[in-house]
C-alpha cells in the first residue's frame, strides 16, 4: 500500500470514528437530559415531560402515563442523533462553550415559539408559568452544552495535537 | 532578585582559615548553635568538617571521622592527602564541589563538607538524617484491605515508597528547588515514555517560575502558583497520601509533584471525577467496588442537592406533587422561617465538624454527646428546628463525609448553601438556574488545558463508562486519553493470559 493511500485510509477511519462518536454523543445527550427532564416533571417543576416530543402524533394523549414518558425519552435519543449531526455540520468548528449553550437555547425557541402553534396541548409561552419556562430553558441549555461542546471539543482536539498546557 | 546573596560564585579558598571566616560571617558559625566547624589534623594536613548538627546523622559522621583518624596509622605523610581522604570516606555518595555557595547549601541540607588545607575543592558526604516519622496509614484515605503505608514528610522516603512499586528504568524523578530561603525540594515524577512531555515541560516551567522566600505550606503553595484558582471553591488538583494510589496514577500517565515536608502528593492533571474515586473501590471485587462507587455518587449528589430540593418543594406547596404530600411542616406549626432554620443547621453542623477536628480524642466523646443530644433532640423540643430540617441537614452532612475528597466536600458545602439561598429567594427558577449555572461554571473551568468535567462534558463514552463502572484491571487496557499518553496501551492488545 502506498503511503498516500495509507494516510487516506487513516483519514477515512478517523472520519468514521468521528461519525460514530457524534451519534453516541447525540444518544446520550438526549437520554441524560430528557431523563432529568422526567425527574423534574414528576416533581411538578415543569408541566411537560419528555413525552412532549410525542405531541405531533395526535393519536397519543401524550400527557399521561409513565410509559409514554419513557417512549418520549427513547424518541428524543433518536432525534438527538440528527441534532448532533446538524451541530457537527454547522457550528462544530467554533470551540466555544457559549455557542453550544446558545445552540440549546435556539432549540428551545424553535420548540416553544416557532413550532408551538402546531403542537397540540402546548400553551403559548406567556401562559406556561415561570417554573415550566425556567426548567425547560435550563434543560435545553444544558443539552446544547453537552452535545455541542462535546462535538466541537472532540473535533478540535484532533486538529491541534500538540496542545499546550499554559494557563493563560 | 533582591533575596539572592550576591557573592554567588565565591570559590573555595586554598587557605583553610579563610573558609572558616567566610562561613562564620555567612552562616553564623558561632552564633547559631546547630552549625559548626570541627578542625582536625589528618596526615599532617589541617582539615575542617562543616556540619549542621540538627540535620546530620551524628552516628554516621562519627563513623566517617573514625575512619579518617585511622589514616594516621596507615599512611606515610606526603602522599596525596585529598585522594587518600576521599578514598577513605566510607559512604556511597561523595561529591566534590568548587564554590563556597555549594558548600553552604549542602551543609544546610544536612550534608557534611570537608575542606582540606591547600585544596580548592570541598568533599561533600551525604549524612542527612531529617527529623520525621515512620510511614503510617493516612487517616483520610483508609482502606479495609491493602497496603497500610502512607507518605511522610520526607521526600526521599516518599519517592522510595513509589519506586518500590514501579521499578521501571523509565520512571523519572526530577528534582527542583523552590524558595530562595527555604530551598525546598520539589520533585516531578512520571514515566518518561508515557507521560505527556508537554505537560512535564509546562509544569517544570511553572515551578521554576516560582519566586518566593519560602513555602512552609509546601504542596498547597506549589498548587497555588501553578493553578490559577481564583474564586473557584472546587479543588483543581487531587492530593493523595497513599503510595499505591500515586503509583496507579503514574502508570496511567499522570505527572505527580512531590514536595518535601508534606505527605500529600499532587496529581496532575485532575478532573472532577478524580475526586469521587477511592482506593477502597479497587481493593474489592469489581461488583462490590462498583456498588461502593455508586453509593458514593449518590452521597455526593445528596450532599449538594437534597436540602435545596426539599426546600424548594416545601416552600412552594403548589409544586409539591401528590406522592410527596407527606413532606414539609404542614400548616405552619413552626416558629422560625424554614430557610433560617436550614442555614442555622448548616452552620451548626459545620461548627460541630470543625470542633471535632480540633478536639483531642479524649474530649470528642463529650463533644459528640453534646452535639447529638443537645442540638439534635432538645432543639426540636424547644421548637428552634422542625425535625425534618435536622434530618435532611444531617443526611447531606453525612453525604459530605462520604465524599472521598475532603476538598470536594467542602466546595460542595459552599455550593449547597448558595443554592439554599437562591432557592429561598427565587423558588423553582432559582433552583433550576442555580443548578445550570453550577454545571456551566464547572464545564468552563479548565486547568492545564484539561476540562474539569471531563469525561462528562465534553462527553467521552469509554472514559465515562470507566467512571461509573469499576472495571477490573485485566480489562482496563488503555490509558485515559485525558493525560494524552504517548503510549496508549497498558497491556498488549492480544492478551493470551
GROMACS .gro file of C-alpha atoms in nm, chain A residues 3-168:
model
  166
    3UNK     CA    1   0.200   0.597   0.171
    4UNK     CA    2  -0.065   0.828   0.037
    5UNK     CA    3  -0.340   0.573   0.030
    6UNK     CA    4  -0.238   0.466   0.379
    7UNK     CA    5  -0.287   0.814   0.516
    8UNK     CA    6  -0.608   0.833   0.314
    9UNK     CA    7  -0.720   0.515   0.480
   10UNK     CA    8  -0.634   0.654   0.819
   11UNK     CA    9  -0.827   0.969   0.744
   12UNK     CA   10  -1.131   0.768   0.644
   13UNK     CA   11  -1.108   0.564   0.959
   14UNK     CA   12  -1.092   0.880   1.167
   15UNK     CA   13  -1.395   1.011   0.983
   16UNK     CA   14  -1.595   0.700   1.064
   17UNK     CA   15  -1.490   0.717   1.427
   18UNK     CA   16  -1.597   1.079   1.440
   19UNK     CA   17  -1.937   0.992   1.295
   20UNK     CA   18  -1.987   0.716   1.550
   21UNK     CA   19  -1.881   0.948   1.829
   22UNK     CA   20  -2.122   1.219   1.717
   23UNK     CA   21  -2.405   0.967   1.711
   24UNK     CA   22  -2.319   0.840   2.059
   25UNK     CA   23  -2.296   1.193   2.196
   26UNK     CA   24  -2.641   1.259   2.049
   27UNK     CA   25  -2.794   0.947   2.202
   28UNK     CA   26  -2.650   1.009   2.547
   29UNK     CA   27  -2.720   1.380   2.536
   30UNK     CA   28  -3.084   1.312   2.460
   31UNK     CA   29  -3.103   1.034   2.717
   32UNK     CA   30  -2.938   1.211   3.010
   33UNK     CA   31  -3.117   1.542   2.986
   34UNK     CA   32  -3.459   1.405   2.899
   35UNK     CA   33  -3.428   1.167   3.194
   36UNK     CA   34  -3.354   1.466   3.412
   37UNK     CA   35  -3.649   1.637   3.249
   38UNK     CA   36  -3.863   1.341   3.351
   39UNK     CA   37  -3.743   1.376   3.710
   40UNK     CA   38  -3.839   1.743   3.714
   41UNK     CA   39  -4.169   1.659   3.552
   42UNK     CA   40  -4.252   1.416   3.832
   43UNK     CA   41  -4.156   1.686   4.081
   44UNK     CA   42  -4.402   1.921   3.909
   45UNK     CA   43  -4.131   2.172   3.822
   46UNK     CA   44  -4.238   2.152   3.461
   47UNK     CA   45  -4.577   2.084   3.306
   48UNK     CA   46  -4.415   1.880   3.031
   49UNK     CA   47  -4.206   1.571   3.047
   50UNK     CA   48  -4.008   1.418   2.766
   51UNK     CA   49  -4.335   1.288   2.619
   52UNK     CA   50  -4.381   1.633   2.473
   53UNK     CA   51  -4.199   1.503   2.169
   54UNK     CA   52  -4.489   1.265   2.102
   55UNK     CA   53  -4.727   1.559   2.064
   56UNK     CA   54  -4.710   1.573   1.682
   57UNK     CA   55  -4.869   1.226   1.683
   58UNK     CA   56  -5.221   1.317   1.789
   59UNK     CA   57  -5.309   0.955   1.844
   60UNK     CA   58  -5.115   0.972   2.168
   61UNK     CA   59  -5.252   1.154   2.464
   62UNK     CA   60  -4.902   1.248   2.548
   63UNK     CA   61  -4.956   1.393   2.890
   64UNK     CA   62  -5.049   1.084   3.079
   65UNK     CA   63  -4.864   0.766   3.153
   66UNK     CA   64  -4.510   0.698   3.263
   67UNK     CA   65  -4.468   0.455   2.977
   68UNK     CA   66  -4.522   0.732   2.728
   69UNK     CA   67  -4.267   0.946   2.905
   70UNK     CA   68  -4.012   0.672   2.853
   71UNK     CA   69  -4.119   0.636   2.492
   72UNK     CA   70  -4.057   1.009   2.469
   73UNK     CA   71  -3.706   0.967   2.614
   74UNK     CA   72  -3.635   0.698   2.356
   75UNK     CA   73  -3.757   0.917   2.074
   76UNK     CA   74  -3.553   1.212   2.199
   77UNK     CA   75  -3.242   0.991   2.194
   78UNK     CA   76  -3.305   0.914   1.829
   79UNK     CA   77  -3.389   1.269   1.731
   80UNK     CA   78  -3.078   1.383   1.914
   81UNK     CA   79  -2.860   1.190   1.672
   82UNK     CA   80  -2.984   1.414   1.393
   83UNK     CA   81  -2.947   1.725   1.607
   84UNK     CA   82  -2.590   1.623   1.688
   85UNK     CA   83  -2.510   1.583   1.319
   86UNK     CA   84  -2.670   1.917   1.246
   87UNK     CA   85  -2.442   2.070   1.506
   88UNK     CA   86  -2.139   1.896   1.363
   89UNK     CA   87  -2.213   2.031   1.016
   90UNK     CA   88  -2.277   2.388   1.125
   91UNK     CA   89  -2.117   2.505   1.446
   92UNK     CA   90  -1.865   2.240   1.540
   93UNK     CA   91  -1.562   2.439   1.421
   94UNK     CA   92  -1.614   2.701   1.689
   95UNK     CA   93  -1.475   2.577   2.017
   96UNK     CA   94  -1.669   2.799   2.247
   97UNK     CA   95  -1.889   2.686   2.528
   98UNK     CA   96  -2.136   2.972   2.494
   99UNK     CA   97  -2.204   2.889   2.130
  100UNK     CA   98  -2.315   2.544   2.242
  101UNK     CA   99  -2.535   2.687   2.515
  102UNK     CA  100  -2.680   2.929   2.263
  103UNK     CA  101  -2.750   2.637   2.034
  104UNK     CA  102  -2.959   2.476   2.308
  105UNK     CA  103  -3.146   2.799   2.368
  106UNK     CA  104  -3.218   2.832   1.996
  107UNK     CA  105  -3.364   2.481   2.004
  108UNK     CA  106  -3.587   2.591   2.290
  109UNK     CA  107  -3.705   2.893   2.093
  110UNK     CA  108  -3.778   2.669   1.796
  111UNK     CA  109  -3.987   2.428   2.002
  112UNK     CA  110  -4.168   2.673   2.225
  113UNK     CA  111  -4.216   2.967   1.989
  114UNK     CA  112  -4.193   2.857   1.628
  115UNK     CA  113  -4.337   2.507   1.646
  116UNK     CA  114  -4.573   2.585   1.931
  117UNK     CA  115  -4.883   2.653   1.716
  118UNK     CA  116  -4.852   2.306   1.560
  119UNK     CA  117  -4.806   2.119   1.887
  120UNK     CA  118  -5.142   2.035   2.028
  121UNK     CA  119  -5.167   2.087   2.400
  122UNK     CA  120  -4.862   2.315   2.425
  123UNK     CA  121  -4.972   2.654   2.555
  124UNK     CA  122  -4.813   2.978   2.430
  125UNK     CA  123  -4.503   3.076   2.623
  126UNK     CA  124  -4.681   3.353   2.807
  127UNK     CA  125  -4.914   3.103   2.969
  128UNK     CA  126  -4.657   2.843   3.070
  129UNK     CA  127  -4.563   2.999   3.400
  130UNK     CA  128  -4.216   3.076   3.522
  131UNK     CA  129  -4.147   2.731   3.666
  132UNK     CA  130  -4.201   2.548   3.339
  133UNK     CA  131  -4.016   2.810   3.138
  134UNK     CA  132  -3.711   2.812   3.363
  135UNK     CA  133  -3.697   2.434   3.389
  136UNK     CA  134  -3.722   2.371   3.015
  137UNK     CA  135  -3.492   2.660   2.933
  138UNK     CA  136  -3.221   2.525   3.165
  139UNK     CA  137  -3.254   2.172   3.035
  140UNK     CA  138  -3.227   2.288   2.674
  141UNK     CA  139  -2.924   2.500   2.759
  142UNK     CA  140  -2.751   2.208   2.930
  143UNK     CA  141  -2.846   1.978   2.646
  144UNK     CA  142  -2.693   2.222   2.398
  145UNK     CA  143  -2.382   2.250   2.611
  146UNK     CA  144  -2.346   1.874   2.637
  147UNK     CA  145  -2.398   1.795   2.271
  148UNK     CA  146  -2.233   2.099   2.119
  149UNK     CA  147  -1.931   2.128   2.343
  150UNK     CA  148  -1.858   1.756   2.329
  151UNK     CA  149  -1.862   1.752   1.949
  152UNK     CA  150  -1.657   2.065   1.897
  153UNK     CA  151  -1.407   1.965   2.167
  154UNK     CA  152  -1.355   1.628   2.003
  155UNK     CA  153  -1.311   1.769   1.654
  156UNK     CA  154  -1.080   2.048   1.758
  157UNK     CA  155  -0.869   1.831   1.985
  158UNK     CA  156  -0.779   1.610   1.688
  159UNK     CA  157  -0.672   1.908   1.488
  160UNK     CA  158  -0.419   2.058   1.720
  161UNK     CA  159  -0.247   1.751   1.853
  162UNK     CA  160   0.033   1.939   2.024
  163UNK     CA  161  -0.187   2.138   2.258
  164UNK     CA  162  -0.004   2.350   2.506
  165UNK     CA  163  -0.085   2.347   2.873
  166UNK     CA  164  -0.039   2.709   2.958
  167UNK     CA  165  -0.294   2.861   3.189
  168UNK     CA  166  -0.312   3.191   3.010
   0.00000   0.00000   0.00000
